GROMACS .gro file of C-alpha atoms in nm:
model
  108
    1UNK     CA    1  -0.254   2.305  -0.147
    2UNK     CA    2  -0.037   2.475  -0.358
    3UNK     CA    3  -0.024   2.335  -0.791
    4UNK     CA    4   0.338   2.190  -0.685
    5UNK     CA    5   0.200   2.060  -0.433
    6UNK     CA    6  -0.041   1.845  -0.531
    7UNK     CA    7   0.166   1.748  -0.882
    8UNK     CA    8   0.438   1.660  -0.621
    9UNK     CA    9   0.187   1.439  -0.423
   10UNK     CA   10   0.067   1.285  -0.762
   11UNK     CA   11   0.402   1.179  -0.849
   12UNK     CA   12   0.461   1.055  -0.502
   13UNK     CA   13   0.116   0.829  -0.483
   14UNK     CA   14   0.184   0.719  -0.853
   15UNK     CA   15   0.502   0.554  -0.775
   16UNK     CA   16   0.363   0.432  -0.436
   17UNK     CA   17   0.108   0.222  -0.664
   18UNK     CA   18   0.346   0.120  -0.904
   19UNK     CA   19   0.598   0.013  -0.621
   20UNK     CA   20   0.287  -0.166  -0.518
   21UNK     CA   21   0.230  -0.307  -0.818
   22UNK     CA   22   0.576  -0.437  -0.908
   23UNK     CA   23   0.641  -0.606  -0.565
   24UNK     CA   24   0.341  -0.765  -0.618
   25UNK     CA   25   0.395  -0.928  -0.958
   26UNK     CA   26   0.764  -0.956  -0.938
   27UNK     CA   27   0.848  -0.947  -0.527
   28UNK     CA   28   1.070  -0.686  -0.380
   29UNK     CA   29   1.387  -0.778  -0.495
   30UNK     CA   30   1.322  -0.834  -0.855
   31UNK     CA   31   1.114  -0.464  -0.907
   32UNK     CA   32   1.342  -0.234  -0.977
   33UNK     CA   33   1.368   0.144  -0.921
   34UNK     CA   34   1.380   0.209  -1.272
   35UNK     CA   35   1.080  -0.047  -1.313
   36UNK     CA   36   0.872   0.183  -1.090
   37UNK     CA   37   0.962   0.509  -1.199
   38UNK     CA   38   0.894   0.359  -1.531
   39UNK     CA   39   0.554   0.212  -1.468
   40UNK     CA   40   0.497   0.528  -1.257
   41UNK     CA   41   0.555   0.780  -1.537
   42UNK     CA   42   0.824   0.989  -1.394
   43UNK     CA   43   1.190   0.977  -1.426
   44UNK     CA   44   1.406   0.786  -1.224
   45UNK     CA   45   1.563   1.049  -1.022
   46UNK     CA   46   1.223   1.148  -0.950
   47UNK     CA   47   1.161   0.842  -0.739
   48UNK     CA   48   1.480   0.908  -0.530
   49UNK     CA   49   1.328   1.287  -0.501
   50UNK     CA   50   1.067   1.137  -0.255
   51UNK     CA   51   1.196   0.799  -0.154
   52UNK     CA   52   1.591   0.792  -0.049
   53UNK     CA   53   1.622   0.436  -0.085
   54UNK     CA   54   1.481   0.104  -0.212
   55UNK     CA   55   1.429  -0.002   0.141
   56UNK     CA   56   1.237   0.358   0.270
   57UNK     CA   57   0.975   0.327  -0.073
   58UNK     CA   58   0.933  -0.046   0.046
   59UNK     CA   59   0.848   0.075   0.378
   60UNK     CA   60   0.648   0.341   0.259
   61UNK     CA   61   0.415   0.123   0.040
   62UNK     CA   62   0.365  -0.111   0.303
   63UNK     CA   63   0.246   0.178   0.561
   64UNK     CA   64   0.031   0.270   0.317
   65UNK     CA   65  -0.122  -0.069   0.265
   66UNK     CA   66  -0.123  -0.153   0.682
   67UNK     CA   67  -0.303   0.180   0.727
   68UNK     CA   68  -0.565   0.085   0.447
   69UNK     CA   69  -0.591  -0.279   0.559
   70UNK     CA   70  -0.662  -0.175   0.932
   71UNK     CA   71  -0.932   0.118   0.832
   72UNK     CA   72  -1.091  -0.199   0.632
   73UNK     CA   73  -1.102  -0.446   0.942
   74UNK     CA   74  -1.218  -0.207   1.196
   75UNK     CA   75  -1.521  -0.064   0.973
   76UNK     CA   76  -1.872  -0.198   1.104
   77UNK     CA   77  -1.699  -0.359   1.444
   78UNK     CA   78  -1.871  -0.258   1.765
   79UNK     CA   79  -1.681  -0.205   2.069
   80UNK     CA   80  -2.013  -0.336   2.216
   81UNK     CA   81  -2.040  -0.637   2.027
   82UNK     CA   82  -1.922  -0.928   2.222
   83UNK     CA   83  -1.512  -1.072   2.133
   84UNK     CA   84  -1.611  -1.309   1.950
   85UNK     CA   85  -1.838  -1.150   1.695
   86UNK     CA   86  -1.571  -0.891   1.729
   87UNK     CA   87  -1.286  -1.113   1.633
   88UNK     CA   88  -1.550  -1.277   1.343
   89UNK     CA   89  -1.661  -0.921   1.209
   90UNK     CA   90  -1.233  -0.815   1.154
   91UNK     CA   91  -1.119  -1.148   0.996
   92UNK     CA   92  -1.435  -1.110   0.780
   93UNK     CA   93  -1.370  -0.725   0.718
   94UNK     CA   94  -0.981  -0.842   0.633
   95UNK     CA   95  -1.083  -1.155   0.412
   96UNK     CA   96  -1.321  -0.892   0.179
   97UNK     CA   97  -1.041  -0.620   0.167
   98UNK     CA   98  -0.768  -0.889   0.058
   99UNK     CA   99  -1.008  -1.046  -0.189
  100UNK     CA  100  -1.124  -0.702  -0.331
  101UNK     CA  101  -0.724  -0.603  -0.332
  102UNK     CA  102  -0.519  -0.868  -0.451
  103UNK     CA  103  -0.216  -0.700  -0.522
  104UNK     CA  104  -0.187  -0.572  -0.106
  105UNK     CA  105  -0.220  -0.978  -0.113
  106UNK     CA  106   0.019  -1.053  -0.296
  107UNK     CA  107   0.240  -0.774  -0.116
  108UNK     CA  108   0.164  -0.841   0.268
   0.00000   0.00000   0.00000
């Protein structure tokens, strides 16, 4: 990965966490874009760079958070294992992620 590269991806992943951030202590509406790129330390027209709308960071930020939430619940859970410990071993799995990561909480 080229150096612009990866400062591009920084700047991208910092305003994906303070997106997340925002929404979570404010809620969607109230965070604004100049809030994030703010809190994210990049200008505004940065944020509109990677995101062309409100509505597509919002949507980005909460891929990001379903893909991290389902990697949690599936960890340690044996196809083998019967349903119910199963179904006990993901709402365990999802209880510890949300606990451990309030602000996805607070978002989802």
């Amino acid at each position: 990965m080229s150096l612009a590269s990866n400062s591009k991806q920084q700047k991208r992943q910092a305003l994906l966490g303070a997106a997340l951030k925002l929404f979570a202590e404010q809620g969607m509406n109230r965070a604004s874009t100049a809030q994030i790129a703010k809190r994210a330390g990049v200008a505004s027209g940065t944020l509109f760079f990677h995101f062309n709308c409100k509505e597509e960071l919002i949507h980005a930020v909460f891929e990001e958070v379903r893909a991290k939430i389902e990697a949690a619940m599936i960890r340690d859970v044996d196809e083998g294992m019967p349903i119910r410990e199963q179904i006990v071993s993901l709402l365990s799995n999802l209880l510890c992620y949300f606990l451990s990561h309030p602000d996805e909480f607070r978002f989802m």
